[in-house]
Short mmCIF file of C-alpha atoms and ligand atoms in Angstrom, two decimals:
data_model
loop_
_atom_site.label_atom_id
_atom_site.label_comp_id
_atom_site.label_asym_id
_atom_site.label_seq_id
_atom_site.Cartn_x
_atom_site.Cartn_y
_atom_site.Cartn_z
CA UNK A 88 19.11 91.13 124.39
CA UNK A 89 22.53 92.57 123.28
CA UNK A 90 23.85 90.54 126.61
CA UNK A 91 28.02 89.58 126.30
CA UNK A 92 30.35 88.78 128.37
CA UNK A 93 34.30 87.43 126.75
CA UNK A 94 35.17 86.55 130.76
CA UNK A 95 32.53 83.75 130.77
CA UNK A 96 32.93 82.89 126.77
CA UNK A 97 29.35 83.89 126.50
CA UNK A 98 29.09 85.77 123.10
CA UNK A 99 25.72 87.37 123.15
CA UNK A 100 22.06 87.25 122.43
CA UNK A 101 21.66 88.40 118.78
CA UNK A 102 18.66 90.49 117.57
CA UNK A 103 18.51 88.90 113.93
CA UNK A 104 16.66 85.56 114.14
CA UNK A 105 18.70 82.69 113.01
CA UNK A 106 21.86 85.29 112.01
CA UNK A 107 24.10 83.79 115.22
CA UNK A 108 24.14 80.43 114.21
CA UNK A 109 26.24 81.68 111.13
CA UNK A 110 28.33 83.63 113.71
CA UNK A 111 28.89 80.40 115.91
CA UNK A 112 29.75 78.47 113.69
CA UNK A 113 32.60 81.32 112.44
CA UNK A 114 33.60 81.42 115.56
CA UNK A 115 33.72 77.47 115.49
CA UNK A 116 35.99 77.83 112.41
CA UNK A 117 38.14 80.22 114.35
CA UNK A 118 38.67 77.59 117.13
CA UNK A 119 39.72 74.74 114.67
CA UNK A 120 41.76 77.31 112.87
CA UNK A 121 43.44 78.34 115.86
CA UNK A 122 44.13 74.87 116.70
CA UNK A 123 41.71 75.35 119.67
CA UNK A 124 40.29 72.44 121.83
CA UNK A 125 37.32 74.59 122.55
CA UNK A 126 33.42 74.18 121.06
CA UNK A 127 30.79 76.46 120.65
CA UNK A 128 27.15 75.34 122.18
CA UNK A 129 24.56 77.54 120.22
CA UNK A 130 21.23 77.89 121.06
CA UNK A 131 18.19 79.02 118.98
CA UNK A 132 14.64 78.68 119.06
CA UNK A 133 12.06 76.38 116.17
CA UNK A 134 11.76 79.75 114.33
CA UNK A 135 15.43 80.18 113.19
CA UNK A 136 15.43 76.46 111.60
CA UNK A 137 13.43 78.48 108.85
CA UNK A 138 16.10 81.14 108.36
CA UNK A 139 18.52 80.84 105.07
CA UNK A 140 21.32 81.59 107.76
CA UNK A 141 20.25 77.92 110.07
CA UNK A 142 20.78 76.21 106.75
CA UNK A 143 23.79 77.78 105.08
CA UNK A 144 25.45 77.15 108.18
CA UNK A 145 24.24 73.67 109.10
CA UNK A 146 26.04 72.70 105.72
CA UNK A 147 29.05 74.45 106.25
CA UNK A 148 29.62 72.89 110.00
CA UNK A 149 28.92 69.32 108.62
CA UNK A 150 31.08 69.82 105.53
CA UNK A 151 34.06 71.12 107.79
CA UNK A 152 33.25 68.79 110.58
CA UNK A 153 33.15 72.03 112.84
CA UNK A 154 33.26 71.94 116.76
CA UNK A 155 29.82 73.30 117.49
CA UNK A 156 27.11 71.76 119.24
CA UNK A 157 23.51 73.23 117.40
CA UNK A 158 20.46 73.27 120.21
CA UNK A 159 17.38 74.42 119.33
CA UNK A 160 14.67 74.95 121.72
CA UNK A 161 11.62 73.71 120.10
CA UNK A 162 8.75 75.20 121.83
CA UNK A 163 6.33 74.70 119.82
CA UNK A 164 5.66 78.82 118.68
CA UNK A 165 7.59 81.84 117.34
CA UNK A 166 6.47 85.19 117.41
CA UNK A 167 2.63 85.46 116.69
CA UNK A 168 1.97 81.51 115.62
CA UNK A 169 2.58 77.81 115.85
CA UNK A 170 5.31 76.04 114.23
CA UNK A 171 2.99 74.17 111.79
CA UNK A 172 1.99 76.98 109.93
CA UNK A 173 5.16 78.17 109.26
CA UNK A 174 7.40 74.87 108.52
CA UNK A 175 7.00 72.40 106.61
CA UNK A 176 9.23 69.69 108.61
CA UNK A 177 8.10 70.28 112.43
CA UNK A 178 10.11 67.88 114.17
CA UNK A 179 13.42 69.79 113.96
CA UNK A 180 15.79 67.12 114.52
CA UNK A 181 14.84 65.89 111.13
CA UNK A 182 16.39 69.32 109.47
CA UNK A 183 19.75 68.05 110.59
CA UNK A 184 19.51 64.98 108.75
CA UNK A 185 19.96 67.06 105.76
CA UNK A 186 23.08 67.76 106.08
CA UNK A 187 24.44 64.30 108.01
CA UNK A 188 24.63 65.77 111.13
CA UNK A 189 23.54 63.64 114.18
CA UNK A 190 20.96 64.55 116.27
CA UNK A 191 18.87 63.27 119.10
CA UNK A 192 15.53 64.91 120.56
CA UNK A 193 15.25 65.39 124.54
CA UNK A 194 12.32 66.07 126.84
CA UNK A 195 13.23 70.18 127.35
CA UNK A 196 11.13 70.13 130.09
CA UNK A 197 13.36 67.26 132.01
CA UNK A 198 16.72 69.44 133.46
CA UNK A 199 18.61 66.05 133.74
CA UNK A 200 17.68 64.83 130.57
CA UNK A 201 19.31 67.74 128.63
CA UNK A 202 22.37 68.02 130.53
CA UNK A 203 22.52 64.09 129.30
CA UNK A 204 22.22 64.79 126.04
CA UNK A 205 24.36 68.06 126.03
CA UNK A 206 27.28 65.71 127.45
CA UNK A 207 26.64 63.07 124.49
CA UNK A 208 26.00 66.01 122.34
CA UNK A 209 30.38 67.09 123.85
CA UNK A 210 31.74 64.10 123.98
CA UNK A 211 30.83 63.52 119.86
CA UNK A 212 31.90 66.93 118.75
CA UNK A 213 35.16 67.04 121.22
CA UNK A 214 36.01 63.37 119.64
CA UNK A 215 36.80 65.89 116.14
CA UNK A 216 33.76 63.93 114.50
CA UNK A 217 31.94 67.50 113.88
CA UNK A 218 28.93 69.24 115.12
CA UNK A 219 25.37 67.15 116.97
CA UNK A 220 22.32 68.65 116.62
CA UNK A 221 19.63 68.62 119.79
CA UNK A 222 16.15 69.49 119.83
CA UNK A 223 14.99 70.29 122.82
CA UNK A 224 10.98 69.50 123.55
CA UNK A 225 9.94 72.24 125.22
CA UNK A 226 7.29 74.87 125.97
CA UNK A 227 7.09 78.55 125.76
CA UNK A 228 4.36 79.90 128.89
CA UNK A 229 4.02 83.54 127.51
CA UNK A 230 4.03 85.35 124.41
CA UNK A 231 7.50 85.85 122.23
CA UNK A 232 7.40 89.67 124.26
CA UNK A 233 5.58 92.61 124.87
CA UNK A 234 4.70 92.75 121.19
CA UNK A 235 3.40 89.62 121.26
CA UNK A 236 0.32 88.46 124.12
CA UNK A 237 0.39 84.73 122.90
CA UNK A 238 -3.06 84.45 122.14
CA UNK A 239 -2.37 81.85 119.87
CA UNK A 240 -3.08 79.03 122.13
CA UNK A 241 -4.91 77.96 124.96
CA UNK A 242 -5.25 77.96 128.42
CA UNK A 243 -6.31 74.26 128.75
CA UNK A 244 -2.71 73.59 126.33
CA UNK A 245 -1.07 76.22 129.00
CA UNK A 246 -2.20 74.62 131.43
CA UNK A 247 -1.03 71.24 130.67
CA UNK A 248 2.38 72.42 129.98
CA UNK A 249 2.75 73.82 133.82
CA UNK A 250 2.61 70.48 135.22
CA UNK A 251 5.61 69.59 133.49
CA UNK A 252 6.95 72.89 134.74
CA UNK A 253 11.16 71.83 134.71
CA UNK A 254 12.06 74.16 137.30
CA UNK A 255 9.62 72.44 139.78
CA UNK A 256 10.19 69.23 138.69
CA UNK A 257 14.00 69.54 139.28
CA UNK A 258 12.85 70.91 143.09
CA UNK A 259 10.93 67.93 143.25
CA UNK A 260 13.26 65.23 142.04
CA UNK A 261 16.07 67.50 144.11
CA UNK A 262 13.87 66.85 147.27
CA UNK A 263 13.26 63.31 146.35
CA UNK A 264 17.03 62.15 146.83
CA UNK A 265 17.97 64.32 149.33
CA UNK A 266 20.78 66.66 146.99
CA UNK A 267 18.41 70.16 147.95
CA UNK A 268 15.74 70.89 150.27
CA UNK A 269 13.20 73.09 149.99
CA UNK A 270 14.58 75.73 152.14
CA UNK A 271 17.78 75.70 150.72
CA UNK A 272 15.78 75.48 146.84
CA UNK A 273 14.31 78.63 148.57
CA UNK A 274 17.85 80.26 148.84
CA UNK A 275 18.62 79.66 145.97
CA UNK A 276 15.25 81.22 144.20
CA UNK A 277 16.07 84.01 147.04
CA UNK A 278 19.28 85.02 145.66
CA UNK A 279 18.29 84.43 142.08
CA UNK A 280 15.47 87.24 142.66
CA UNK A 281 17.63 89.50 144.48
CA UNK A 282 20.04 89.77 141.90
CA UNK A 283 17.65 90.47 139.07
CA UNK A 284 16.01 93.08 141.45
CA UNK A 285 19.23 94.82 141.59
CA UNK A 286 19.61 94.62 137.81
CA UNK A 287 16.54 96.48 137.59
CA UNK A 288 17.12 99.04 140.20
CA UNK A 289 21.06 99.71 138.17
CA UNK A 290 19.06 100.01 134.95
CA UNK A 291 16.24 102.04 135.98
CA UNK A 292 18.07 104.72 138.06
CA UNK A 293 21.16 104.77 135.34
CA UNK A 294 21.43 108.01 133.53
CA UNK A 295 20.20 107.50 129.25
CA UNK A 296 23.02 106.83 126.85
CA UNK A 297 23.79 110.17 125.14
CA UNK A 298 23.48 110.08 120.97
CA UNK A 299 27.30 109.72 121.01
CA UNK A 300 27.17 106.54 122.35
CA UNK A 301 24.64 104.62 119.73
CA UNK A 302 27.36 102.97 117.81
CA UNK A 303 30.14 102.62 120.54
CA UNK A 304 31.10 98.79 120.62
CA UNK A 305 29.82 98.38 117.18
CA UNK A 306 33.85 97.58 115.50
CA UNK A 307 36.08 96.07 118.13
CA UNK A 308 38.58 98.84 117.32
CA UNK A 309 36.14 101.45 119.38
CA UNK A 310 35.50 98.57 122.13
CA UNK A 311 39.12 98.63 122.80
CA UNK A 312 38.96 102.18 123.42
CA UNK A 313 35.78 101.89 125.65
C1 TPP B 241 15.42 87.96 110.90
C2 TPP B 241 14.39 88.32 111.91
N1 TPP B 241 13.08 88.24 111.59
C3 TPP B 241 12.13 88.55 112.50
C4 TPP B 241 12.49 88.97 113.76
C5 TPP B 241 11.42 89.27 114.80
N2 TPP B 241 11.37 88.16 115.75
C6 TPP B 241 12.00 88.21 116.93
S1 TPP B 241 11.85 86.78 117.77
C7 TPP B 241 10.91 86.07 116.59
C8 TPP B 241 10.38 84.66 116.75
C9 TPP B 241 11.43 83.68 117.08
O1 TPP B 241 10.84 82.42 117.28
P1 TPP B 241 11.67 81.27 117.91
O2 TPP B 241 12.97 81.15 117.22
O3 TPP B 241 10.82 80.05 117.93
O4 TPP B 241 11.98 81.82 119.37
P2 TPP B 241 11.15 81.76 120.75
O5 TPP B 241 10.64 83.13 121.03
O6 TPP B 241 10.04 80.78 120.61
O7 TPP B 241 12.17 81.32 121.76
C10 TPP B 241 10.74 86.95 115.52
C11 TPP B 241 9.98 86.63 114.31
C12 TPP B 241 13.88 89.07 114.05
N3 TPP B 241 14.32 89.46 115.26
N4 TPP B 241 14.81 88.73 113.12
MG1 MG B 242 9.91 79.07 119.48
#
């Protein structure tokens, strides 16, 4: 989860639900402070839209006309239930409107169709007229985690959700006009394997942290020692 990397300008997954979308748009803030042409994309699921943090910062990007671009992955569960029994507004475009901030809802399950509306989603904030908000349509196949089996829904509703699996229908369309064929789709799925494989192997065979280690990286001041 605790995933970073300041090379790629990818500032981590965050453990509390909802609490990054207050750090993105700080970070947003930073940019335009900085006189920065840069944006933040920040990407949460239906359950943070219910978090006092989604909403305290949704009103400050709008009133600030920050750089971000908000993009919530609306997949129809969080951890243990369905998004109708815990929020009142379920389509979650409709939060934004709340706070005057455009927003648009996408088939998450169509690869081209989001990369669409990211590029709209650019274009608007980069043109200094504040942050667009995108839902994305989407579906979750398993459980939040291991602390959660998903036995909230069905296998029929599962089931129904495959077929619009968007990994296979990107192979599909991919095939279709002639940009990837299956073999080299098969590379590609290849590689992607192999690399995770030797993720696992690094962190399995990796000696534990020792105790002294459990807060290193928590200020910057001891990351610039690390
Ligand atoms: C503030 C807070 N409350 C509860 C949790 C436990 N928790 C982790 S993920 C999650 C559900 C998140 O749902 P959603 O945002 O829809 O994400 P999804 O798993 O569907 O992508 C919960 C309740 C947490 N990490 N932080
Ligand atoms: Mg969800």
């Amino acid at each position: 989860m605790h995933f970073f990397s300041a090379q790629h300008n990818l500032l981590g997954g965050w453990a509390i639900v909802g609490g990054h979308i207050a750090l993105a748009v700080g970070v947003a803030f930073g940019m335009r402070y900085r006189s920065r042409d840069d944006l933040v994309l920040c990407i949460f699921g239906d359950g943070a839209t219910n978090q006092g943090y989604f909403h305290e910062s949704l009103n400050m990007a709008a009133l600030w006309r920050l750089p971000v671009v908000l993009f919530c992955e609306n997949n129809l569960y969080g951890m243990g239930g369905a998004v109708e029994r815990v929020s009142a507004v379920t389509a979650m475009a409709r939060k934004a409107c709340a706070y005057d901030i455009p927003a648009q809802t996408v088939d998450g399950m169509d690869v081209a169709a989001v990369y669409r509306a990211c590029m709209q989603a650019v274009e608007h904030v980069r043109s200094g007229r504040g942050p667009y908000f995108i839902e994305a349509e989407t579906y979750r196949f398993r459980g939040h985690s291991m602390a959660d089996p998903g036995l909230y829904r069905t296998k029929e509703e599962e089931q129904q959700w495959r077929q619009r699996d968007p990994i296979e229908r990107l192979r599909l369309e991919l095939g279709r006009t002639g940009a990837l064929d299956d073999a080299a789709f098969g590379e590609v799925e290849r590689r992607a394997a192999k690399a995770v494989d030797e993720a696992v192997r690094f962190a399995e065979s990796s000696p534990a942290p020792d105790i002294s280690e459990l807060t290193r990286y928590t200020y910057a001041r001891e990351a610039e020692h690390g």
